[in-house]
Short mmCIF file of C-alpha atoms in Angstrom, two decimals:
data_model
loop_
_atom_site.label_atom_id
_atom_site.label_comp_id
_atom_site.label_asym_id
_atom_site.label_seq_id
_atom_site.Cartn_x
_atom_site.Cartn_y
_atom_site.Cartn_z
CA MET H 1 109.00 91.15 24.86
CA LYS H 2 105.22 90.89 24.72
CA LYS H 3 105.26 88.65 27.81
CA ILE H 4 107.49 91.10 29.70
CA ALA H 5 105.26 94.06 28.76
CA LEU H 6 102.14 92.13 29.81
CA THR H 7 103.73 91.24 33.15
CA LEU H 8 104.69 94.87 33.86
CA LEU H 9 101.21 96.08 32.92
CA THR H 10 99.59 93.52 35.20
CA ALA H 11 101.89 94.51 38.10
CA CYS H 12 101.08 98.23 37.66
CA VAL H 13 97.33 97.62 37.52
CA GLY H 14 97.52 95.40 40.60
CA GLY H 15 99.46 98.05 42.50
CA VAL H 16 96.95 100.76 41.66
CA VAL H 17 94.04 98.52 42.75
CA ALA H 18 95.78 97.63 46.03
CA VAL H 19 96.50 101.24 46.91
CA GLY H 20 92.96 102.27 46.01
CA ALA H 21 91.46 99.52 48.14
CA TYR H 22 93.65 100.49 51.08
CA LYS H 23 92.48 104.09 50.86
CA VAL H 24 88.85 103.01 50.78
CA PHE H 25 89.03 100.64 53.72
CA GLU H 26 91.66 102.22 55.98
CA ASN H 27 90.45 102.99 59.52
CA LYS H 28 89.41 106.63 59.92
CA SER H 29 87.37 106.26 63.11
CA GLU H 30 89.52 108.35 65.42
CA ILE H 31 89.30 112.12 65.13
CA SER H 32 92.57 114.02 65.15
CA ILE H 33 93.11 117.76 64.98
CA GLU H 34 96.31 116.97 63.09
CA ASP H 35 94.18 115.56 60.27
CA LYS H 36 92.22 118.81 60.19
CA GLN H 37 95.48 120.75 60.16
CA ASN H 38 96.45 119.13 56.86
CA VAL H 39 94.07 121.62 55.23
CA LYS H 40 96.38 124.21 53.68
CA PHE H 41 95.17 127.65 54.68
CA VAL H 42 98.10 129.89 55.52
CA SER H 43 101.78 129.39 54.85
CA TRP H 44 105.15 131.07 54.89
CA GLY H 45 105.24 131.59 51.16
CA GLU H 46 108.36 131.04 49.08
CA LYS H 47 111.09 131.76 51.62
CA GLY H 48 110.24 129.10 54.19
CA SER H 49 112.02 129.39 57.57
CA MET H 50 113.48 132.80 58.32
CA VAL H 51 116.16 131.66 60.70
CA GLY H 52 119.38 129.76 60.27
CA SER H 53 121.42 127.91 62.88
CA ALA H 54 123.73 130.93 63.24
CA GLY H 55 122.05 133.54 61.03
CA ASP H 56 119.90 136.61 61.62
CA VAL H 57 116.46 136.14 63.06
CA ASP H 58 113.40 137.68 61.40
CA PHE H 59 110.16 137.31 63.38
CA THR H 60 107.87 139.11 60.93
CA GLY H 61 106.90 136.02 58.95
CA ALA H 62 106.08 133.96 62.05
CA ALA H 63 104.11 136.83 63.59
CA ALA H 64 102.09 137.36 60.42
CA LEU H 65 101.40 133.63 60.21
CA VAL H 66 100.24 133.19 63.80
CA THR H 67 98.36 136.35 64.82
CA PRO H 68 95.21 135.65 62.72
CA GLY H 69 94.85 132.33 64.58
CA VAL H 70 94.95 133.76 68.12
CA VAL H 71 91.63 134.94 69.57
CA HIS H 72 90.27 136.94 72.47
CA ILE H 73 87.98 135.03 74.86
CA LYS H 74 85.38 136.72 77.06
CA THR H 75 83.60 134.77 79.78
CA THR H 76 80.58 135.67 81.90
CA TYR H 77 79.76 134.27 85.34
CA THR H 78 76.31 134.66 86.87
CA SER H 79 76.34 136.32 90.32
CA GLY H 80 80.07 135.80 90.63
CA ARG H 81 79.73 132.02 90.28
CA GLY H 82 83.02 130.54 89.22
CA GLN H 83 84.87 133.70 90.20
CA GLN H 84 85.00 132.51 93.81
CA GLN H 85 86.37 129.13 92.83
CA TYR H 86 90.01 128.37 93.47
CA ASN H 87 92.19 129.85 90.74
CA PRO H 88 95.31 127.69 90.37
CA PHE H 89 97.41 130.71 89.51
CA GLY H 90 96.50 132.71 92.62
CA ASP H 91 97.69 136.29 92.75
CA MET H 92 99.41 135.94 89.39
CA PHE H 93 96.02 136.41 87.70
CA ASP H 94 94.11 138.68 90.11
CA ASP H 95 94.35 141.54 87.60
CA PHE H 96 93.28 139.12 84.87
CA PHE H 97 90.08 138.29 86.76
CA GLY H 98 89.42 141.90 87.79
CA GLY H 99 88.86 141.03 91.46
CA ARG H 100 86.99 137.92 92.50
CA GLY H 101 83.57 137.61 94.04
CA ARG H 102 83.13 141.28 95.00
CA SER H 103 79.90 141.94 93.16
CA ARG H 104 76.49 140.33 92.85
CA GLN H 105 76.33 141.47 89.23
CA PRO H 106 77.40 139.04 86.52
CA GLN H 107 81.19 138.96 86.49
CA LYS H 108 83.32 138.98 83.38
CA ALA H 109 86.81 137.69 82.70
CA SER H 110 88.98 137.33 79.63
CA GLY H 111 91.92 135.56 78.14
CA SER H 112 93.30 134.28 74.86
CA GLY H 113 92.88 131.15 72.77
CA VAL H 114 94.47 129.47 69.76
CA ILE H 115 92.54 128.27 66.70
CA ILE H 116 93.91 124.81 65.93
CA ALA H 117 91.60 123.71 63.09
CA PRO H 118 89.85 125.58 60.25
CA ASP H 119 86.40 124.42 61.42
CA GLY H 120 86.51 126.38 64.67
CA TYR H 121 88.26 124.29 67.34
CA ILE H 122 90.09 126.50 69.84
CA VAL H 123 92.38 125.51 72.70
CA THR H 124 92.78 127.70 75.78
CA ASN H 125 93.47 127.33 79.49
CA ASN H 126 90.95 125.62 81.75
CA HIS H 127 91.21 128.51 84.22
CA VAL H 128 90.13 130.95 81.48
CA VAL H 129 86.73 129.26 80.95
CA GLU H 130 86.14 127.17 84.10
CA GLY H 131 82.62 127.66 85.47
CA ALA H 132 81.66 130.20 82.80
CA ASP H 133 77.98 130.58 81.89
CA GLU H 134 78.77 132.22 78.57
CA ILE H 135 81.82 132.16 76.34
CA GLU H 136 82.37 134.74 73.61
CA VAL H 137 85.18 134.42 71.08
CA VAL H 138 86.42 137.51 69.25
CA LEU H 139 88.59 136.81 66.21
CA ASN H 140 91.56 138.90 65.20
CA ASP H 141 89.37 140.47 62.47
CA LYS H 142 86.87 141.57 65.21
CA ARG H 143 84.13 139.08 64.29
CA SER H 144 82.43 137.67 67.38
CA PHE H 145 81.04 134.17 67.96
CA LYS H 146 79.43 132.23 70.78
CA GLY H 147 81.84 129.61 72.06
CA LYS H 148 80.75 126.11 73.04
CA LEU H 149 82.77 124.28 75.69
CA ILE H 150 83.73 120.84 74.34
CA GLY H 151 85.76 119.63 77.30
CA THR H 152 88.32 120.52 79.96
CA ASP H 153 91.24 118.96 81.79
CA PRO H 154 92.12 120.71 85.08
CA ASN H 155 95.10 118.37 85.49
CA THR H 156 96.87 120.06 82.58
CA ASP H 157 94.93 123.38 82.70
CA LEU H 158 93.63 122.89 79.18
CA ALA H 159 90.19 123.42 77.65
CA LEU H 160 88.76 122.89 74.17
CA ILE H 161 86.02 125.16 72.84
CA LYS H 162 84.39 125.48 69.41
CA ILE H 163 82.77 128.18 67.33
CA GLU H 164 80.53 127.52 64.33
CA GLU H 165 82.57 128.91 61.45
CA LYS H 166 84.55 127.43 58.57
CA ASN H 167 87.81 128.22 56.76
CA LEU H 168 89.38 129.92 59.75
CA PRO H 169 93.10 130.71 59.96
CA PHE H 170 94.76 128.37 62.43
CA VAL H 171 98.14 127.77 64.03
CA LYS H 172 99.81 124.58 62.90
CA TYR H 173 101.20 122.15 65.47
CA GLY H 174 104.93 121.91 66.02
CA ASN H 175 106.82 119.35 68.10
CA SER H 176 107.62 120.38 71.66
CA ASP H 177 110.00 117.44 72.08
CA ASN H 178 112.29 119.11 69.54
CA VAL H 179 112.38 122.44 71.41
CA LYS H 180 115.84 123.33 72.70
CA VAL H 181 116.90 125.61 75.53
CA GLY H 182 118.12 128.90 74.05
CA GLU H 183 115.83 128.66 71.01
CA TRP H 184 114.02 131.84 69.94
CA VAL H 185 110.24 131.84 70.47
CA LEU H 186 107.27 134.20 70.19
CA ALA H 187 104.44 134.51 72.72
CA VAL H 188 101.25 135.60 70.94
CA GLY H 189 98.12 136.61 72.83
CA ASN H 190 94.94 138.60 72.28
CA PRO H 191 94.38 140.36 75.61
CA PHE H 192 91.79 142.91 76.69
CA ASN H 193 90.34 143.08 73.18
CA LEU H 194 93.46 144.89 71.94
CA THR H 195 93.86 142.39 69.09
CA SER H 196 97.09 140.47 68.89
CA THR H 197 100.15 141.13 71.03
CA VAL H 198 103.50 139.57 70.09
CA THR H 199 106.56 139.31 72.35
CA ALA H 200 109.87 137.55 71.73
CA GLY H 201 112.29 135.65 73.93
CA ILE H 202 114.10 132.36 74.27
CA ILE H 203 113.38 129.00 75.84
CA SER H 204 114.84 129.21 79.35
CA ALA H 205 114.13 125.64 80.51
CA LYS H 206 111.97 122.59 79.85
CA ALA H 207 109.91 120.26 82.08
CA ARG H 208 109.42 122.80 84.86
CA ASN H 209 107.22 121.75 87.79
CA ILE H 210 106.22 124.89 89.71
CA GLY H 211 103.42 123.45 91.85
CA ILE H 212 100.49 125.60 90.71
CA LEU H 213 98.05 123.03 89.29
CA ARG H 214 96.64 121.99 92.63
CA ASN H 215 92.92 121.90 93.45
CA ASP H 216 90.49 120.65 96.06
CA ASP H 217 90.09 117.19 94.51
CA PRO H 218 92.21 114.68 96.48
CA ASP H 219 92.12 112.29 93.50
CA SER H 220 93.57 114.83 91.06
CA ARG H 221 96.98 114.09 89.59
CA PRO H 222 98.20 117.22 87.82
CA ILE H 223 100.87 117.07 85.15
CA GLU H 224 103.33 119.96 85.27
CA ALA H 225 106.08 119.90 82.67
CA PHE H 226 106.03 123.53 81.59
CA ILE H 227 108.21 125.12 78.96
CA GLN H 228 109.80 128.16 80.61
CA THR H 229 110.43 131.26 78.51
CA ASP H 230 111.49 134.85 79.06
CA ALA H 231 109.13 136.06 76.33
CA ALA H 232 106.75 138.46 78.07
CA ILE H 233 103.45 136.79 79.03
CA ASN H 234 101.06 139.19 80.77
CA PRO H 235 97.57 138.73 82.26
CA GLY H 236 95.11 138.32 79.41
CA ASN H 237 97.66 136.43 77.29
CA SER H 238 96.80 133.26 79.19
CA GLY H 239 95.69 130.61 76.71
CA GLY H 240 97.64 132.18 73.87
CA ALA H 241 100.29 130.63 71.63
CA LEU H 242 103.97 130.00 72.17
CA VAL H 243 105.46 129.44 68.71
CA ASN H 244 108.86 128.88 67.16
CA THR H 245 110.31 131.09 64.44
CA ASN H 246 108.62 128.94 61.79
CA GLY H 247 105.25 129.92 63.27
CA GLU H 248 104.58 126.42 64.61
CA LEU H 249 102.72 125.98 67.89
CA ILE H 250 105.00 124.53 70.58
CA GLY H 251 103.06 125.50 73.72
CA ILE H 252 99.93 127.04 75.24
CA ASN H 253 100.79 130.00 77.46
CA ALA H 254 99.56 129.33 80.98
CA ALA H 255 101.25 131.29 83.74
CA ILE H 256 103.68 133.94 84.86
CA ALA H 257 105.82 133.87 87.98
CA SER H 258 105.24 137.26 89.53
CA GLN H 259 104.66 138.96 92.87
CA THR H 260 102.73 141.82 91.25
CA GLY H 261 100.53 140.13 88.62
CA ALA H 262 102.63 141.68 85.85
CA TYR H 263 105.44 140.14 83.87
CA GLU H 264 108.73 139.88 85.78
CA GLY H 265 110.82 137.67 83.53
CA TYR H 266 109.39 134.17 83.83
CA GLY H 267 106.61 132.69 81.74
CA PHE H 268 105.37 129.12 81.43
CA ALA H 269 103.61 127.22 78.64
CA ILE H 270 102.05 123.76 78.39
CA PRO H 271 103.98 121.65 75.81
CA VAL H 272 102.00 121.22 72.60
CA ASN H 273 102.63 117.46 72.44
CA LEU H 274 100.80 117.07 75.74
CA ALA H 275 98.07 119.48 74.59
CA LYS H 276 97.56 117.47 71.36
CA LYS H 277 97.00 114.28 73.31
CA VAL H 278 94.53 115.94 75.72
CA ILE H 279 92.59 117.56 72.86
CA ASN H 280 92.31 114.34 70.85
CA ASP H 281 91.15 112.47 73.95
CA ILE H 282 88.42 115.05 74.56
CA LEU H 283 87.30 114.79 70.93
CA ASN H 284 87.29 111.00 70.77
CA PHE H 285 86.34 109.91 74.29
CA GLY H 286 84.77 112.94 75.98
CA THR H 287 87.37 112.74 78.73
CA VAL H 288 91.13 112.58 79.06
CA GLN H 289 92.47 109.02 79.06
CA ARG H 290 95.27 109.00 81.64
CA GLY H 291 97.72 106.14 81.65
CA TYR H 292 99.42 105.39 84.97
CA LEU H 293 102.76 103.72 85.60
CA GLY H 294 102.02 102.88 89.23
CA VAL H 295 105.20 103.93 91.03
CA GLN H 296 106.21 106.26 93.84
CA PHE H 297 109.41 108.03 92.88
CA ASN H 298 112.02 110.49 94.07
CA GLU H 299 113.96 113.01 92.06
CA ASN H 300 117.53 111.81 91.70
CA SER H 301 120.24 114.08 93.12
CA ALA H 302 123.88 113.95 94.08
CA GLU H 303 122.89 113.15 97.67
CA LEU H 304 120.47 110.41 96.66
CA ALA H 305 122.94 108.96 94.16
CA GLN H 306 125.60 108.77 96.86
CA GLU H 307 123.18 107.24 99.37
CA LYS H 308 121.93 104.59 96.91
CA GLY H 309 125.30 103.94 95.29
CA LEU H 310 124.16 105.19 91.88
CA LYS H 311 126.69 106.22 89.25
CA THR H 312 124.53 108.98 87.73
CA ILE H 313 122.42 111.87 88.99
CA ASN H 314 120.03 111.63 86.03
CA GLY H 315 116.85 109.58 86.11
CA VAL H 316 114.00 109.06 88.56
CA TYR H 317 114.46 106.69 91.50
CA VAL H 318 111.63 104.21 92.15
CA GLU H 319 110.90 104.21 95.88
CA SER H 320 107.97 101.80 95.71
CA VAL H 321 105.78 99.98 93.21
CA MET H 322 101.99 100.03 93.49
CA GLU H 323 100.44 96.63 94.11
CA GLY H 324 98.55 95.49 91.03
CA GLY H 325 99.80 98.45 89.02
CA ALA H 326 101.30 98.55 85.55
CA ALA H 327 104.91 98.75 86.74
CA GLU H 328 104.57 95.76 89.09
CA ALA H 329 102.98 93.65 86.35
CA ALA H 330 105.87 94.47 84.02
CA GLY H 331 108.59 93.67 86.56
CA VAL H 332 109.70 97.17 87.62
CA LYS H 333 111.17 96.97 91.13
CA SER H 334 111.78 99.31 94.03
CA GLY H 335 115.32 100.66 93.65
CA ASP H 336 115.22 100.84 89.87
CA LEU H 337 116.38 104.10 88.29
CA ILE H 338 114.23 105.06 85.30
CA THR H 339 116.52 106.78 82.81
CA LYS H 340 114.50 106.71 79.56
CA ILE H 341 110.91 106.38 78.40
CA GLU H 342 110.43 105.53 74.73
CA GLY H 343 114.04 106.54 74.18
CA ASN H 344 113.52 110.01 75.70
CA VAL H 345 115.98 110.85 78.47
CA ILE H 346 114.33 111.26 81.89
CA LYS H 347 116.04 113.79 84.13
CA SER H 348 113.23 114.63 86.53
CA GLY H 349 109.79 113.66 87.76
CA ALA H 350 108.29 116.28 85.43
CA ASP H 351 109.95 114.52 82.48
CA LEU H 352 108.45 111.21 83.60
CA GLN H 353 104.95 112.69 84.09
CA GLU H 354 105.03 114.36 80.68
CA GLN H 355 106.14 111.22 78.84
CA ILE H 356 103.60 108.98 80.58
CA GLY H 357 100.95 111.68 80.13
CA LEU H 358 101.27 111.31 76.36
CA HIS H 359 99.84 107.77 76.56
CA ARG H 360 96.51 106.10 77.32
CA PRO H 361 95.54 103.04 79.37
CA GLY H 362 96.42 99.93 77.39
CA ASP H 363 99.36 101.59 75.61
CA ALA H 364 102.70 99.79 75.69
CA VAL H 365 105.57 101.98 76.90
CA ASN H 366 109.25 101.04 76.81
CA LEU H 367 111.25 101.93 79.92
CA THR H 368 115.00 101.89 80.29
CA VAL H 369 116.09 101.36 83.91
CA LEU H 370 119.33 100.91 85.78
CA ARG H 371 119.20 97.99 88.21
CA ALA H 372 122.28 97.07 90.22
CA GLY H 373 124.39 99.01 87.73
CA ASN H 374 123.04 97.16 84.71
CA GLU H 375 120.80 98.70 82.05
CA LYS H 376 117.52 96.88 81.47
CA ASN H 377 114.66 97.48 79.03
CA ILE H 378 111.14 96.84 80.30
CA ARG H 379 107.88 96.96 78.33
CA VAL H 380 105.00 98.26 80.46
CA ILE H 381 101.28 98.18 79.62
CA LEU H 382 99.84 101.30 81.25
CA LYS H 383 96.69 101.11 83.38
CA ASN H 384 93.97 103.58 84.34
CA ALA H 385 93.18 104.93 87.81
CA GLU H 386 91.12 101.80 88.51
CA ASN H 387 94.14 99.59 87.75
CA THR H 388 92.80 98.12 84.53
CA ALA H 389 94.13 98.59 81.01
CA SER H 390 90.73 99.71 79.68
CA LEU H 391 89.77 103.15 78.43
CA VAL H 392 87.44 105.00 80.78
CA LYS H 393 84.04 106.49 80.09
CA SER H 394 83.63 110.24 80.46
CA THR H 395 82.21 111.35 83.80
CA SER H 396 79.43 113.35 82.15
CA SER H 397 78.35 110.41 79.95
CA ALA H 398 78.33 108.08 82.96
CA ALA H 399 76.36 110.63 85.02
CA TYR H 400 73.89 111.10 82.16
CA ASP H 401 73.30 107.36 81.96
CA LYS H 402 72.72 107.26 85.72
CA LEU H 403 69.95 109.87 85.43
CA GLY H 404 67.88 107.29 83.57
CA ALA H 405 65.93 109.74 81.44
CA LYS H 406 65.46 111.02 77.92
CA PHE H 407 65.01 114.70 77.16
CA SER H 408 63.56 116.69 74.25
CA PRO H 409 63.91 120.44 73.55
CA LEU H 410 60.98 122.76 74.20
CA SER H 411 59.25 124.33 71.22
CA ASP H 412 58.92 128.12 71.02
CA ALA H 413 55.23 127.76 71.80
CA GLU H 414 55.99 125.71 74.94
CA LYS H 415 58.55 128.28 76.09
CA ARG H 416 55.94 131.04 75.80
CA LYS H 417 53.33 128.90 77.53
CA TYR H 418 55.59 127.98 80.45
CA ARG H 419 57.19 131.45 80.57
CA VAL H 420 60.76 130.13 80.32
CA GLN H 421 63.63 131.10 78.05
CA SER H 422 65.03 127.60 77.70
CA GLY H 423 64.54 124.06 78.91
CA VAL H 424 64.21 120.38 78.08
CA LYS H 425 61.26 118.12 78.84
CA VAL H 426 61.63 114.69 80.42
CA THR H 427 60.04 112.40 77.81
CA ALA H 428 60.95 109.00 79.27
CA LEU H 429 62.14 107.57 82.58
CA LYS H 430 64.05 104.38 83.22
CA GLU H 431 63.03 102.26 86.18
CA GLY H 432 65.81 102.41 88.76
CA GLY H 433 67.29 105.62 87.33
CA VAL H 434 68.16 108.50 89.66
CA LEU H 435 65.31 110.73 88.45
CA ALA H 436 62.77 107.96 89.03
CA GLN H 437 64.21 107.31 92.50
CA TYR H 438 63.70 110.98 93.40
CA ASP H 439 60.12 110.84 92.10
CA ILE H 440 60.69 113.29 89.26
CA GLN H 441 57.80 112.73 86.86
CA GLN H 442 57.69 112.39 83.09
CA GLY H 443 56.85 115.81 81.63
CA PHE H 444 59.00 117.72 84.12
CA VAL H 445 60.77 120.63 82.40
CA VAL H 446 64.44 121.00 83.34
CA THR H 447 65.57 124.60 82.92
CA ARG H 448 69.02 124.46 84.55
CA VAL H 449 71.54 121.73 85.34
CA ASN H 450 74.30 122.57 87.81
CA GLY H 451 73.40 126.24 87.40
CA LYS H 452 73.65 126.20 83.59
CA THR H 453 70.70 126.80 81.27
CA VAL H 454 69.91 123.83 79.02
CA SER H 455 68.05 123.65 75.72
CA SER H 456 69.05 120.21 74.44
CA GLU H 457 70.21 116.77 75.49
CA GLU H 458 73.78 117.82 74.62
CA ASP H 459 73.46 120.83 76.93
CA VAL H 460 72.48 118.48 79.77
CA LYS H 461 75.54 116.30 79.16
CA ALA H 462 77.80 119.35 79.00
CA ALA H 463 76.40 120.78 82.24
CA LEU H 464 76.99 117.49 84.03
CA LYS H 465 80.73 118.08 83.57
CA ASN H 466 80.43 120.79 86.24
CA SER H 467 79.20 118.37 88.91
CA LYS H 468 81.17 118.90 92.12
CA ASN H 469 81.94 115.88 94.30
CA GLY H 470 79.48 113.79 92.29
CA MET H 471 76.51 116.05 93.16
CA VAL H 472 74.00 117.11 90.49
CA ASN H 473 71.49 119.94 90.80
CA LEU H 474 68.40 120.16 88.57
CA GLU H 475 66.05 123.16 88.47
CA GLY H 476 62.76 123.25 86.63
CA ILE H 477 58.98 123.36 86.56
CA TYR H 478 55.96 121.14 85.98
CA PRO H 479 53.87 122.30 82.99
CA ASP H 480 50.61 122.29 84.98
CA GLU H 481 52.02 124.72 87.56
CA PRO H 482 54.65 126.87 85.75
CA SER H 483 54.73 129.48 88.52
CA SER H 484 56.23 126.94 90.96
CA ARG H 485 59.95 126.33 90.73
CA TYR H 486 61.54 123.06 91.84
CA SER H 487 65.15 122.25 92.68
CA PHE H 488 66.58 118.77 93.19
CA SER H 489 70.10 117.89 94.37
CA PHE H 490 71.36 114.34 94.48
CA PRO H 491 74.57 112.33 94.15
CA VAL H 492 75.29 110.55 90.89
CA ALA H 493 78.02 107.98 91.45
CA THR H 494 79.93 107.21 88.26
CA LYS H 495 82.33 104.50 89.48
#
């Protein structure tokens, strides 16, 4: 008996040590908002879900849970800058923007946002904050904070901003893959500084591609796989939360289909699973890591199925395979019908784009295809836009490196001396860097980058994200002649 007891004691101690060691050494390098969401802040209480599969629906608990985590966002644009840029939602948001480019005075716009972590991370639409010089965030309790833009992704119309505050109420992530057509949902926004607005409806459709995320960049590859709902989404609610009856975030409200700019029965939200991936990429890499399959495809239809001799109208038909792309390397062939990705049924091109959009270059993705009537499973290693399986560096970081300079903030005394409100001084130059090539001297004070005021090295990096067509504009002064203003524009290639 003593031997048995000793053996059991030794096993228990060994188990405790092993678990403790694992916890100490496990990899925690990648930041995830989901980790931050494990902080318990608000909850349903004792009753849990307030809806059964065939029972009465009570929205009060979900509304009370979500509304504190939805904010009002105010943006300011100097001399109409940004207001004259292409708005992907066209006339649907003319009222939202209050008329574009009609005044030389600073223009203002507004929208909504969703707090997704207790330390101040907020997700909204890219078109709510794009080109803004100032971002103000007003909480549901009327407190106001300056918002810092962390990153954007025009291809999904998402943006991540942050305010400096702790212990904030937030909206917990749900799972948009589990959303079903006909399910009850709430659309929660914070428009026009009226505090929260809650509307109810059902899921009308999933994976909708409505062709609104286009822009002037020929290399852009937008992902449109919207959740469609008949819950009222009006101008100013853009960037707000679409939640299920448990108060879980399943989408970011993005658009309405309307001829008048007001709600007419159709609203669209970005699936939260796609938003999670974009947000975590911005946090960890400074840019969205897009994985590409490398195929040209057609939507399957009854006509196409008959023409190609297919026995199903589901799936996406591969018209051609890109040379050197991920699909070609894995053995995908022209004529294949992609029916599943990672076990998820593919019914349309929007389904395919959404499922691939959840992955990064270098990720392995399992495809199910029909080839000559036979089902085949193919493992594909996704590639980036340059046809390699490597993660890509953020454009702003690459552009910053190309500048070939180091910057330091100005002291208050230097600001008074140079008669500037903000700025950074060039403290070192790298031979062969862009600034050295353009004969910008050490000591030059940069006051604006791409039209944005800068006060730190991080401000410079953030402003470089607004470079259009690879062009960078620097404005500033030399300390020995502060009354003279200089402006430099030059290309900064990042490929």
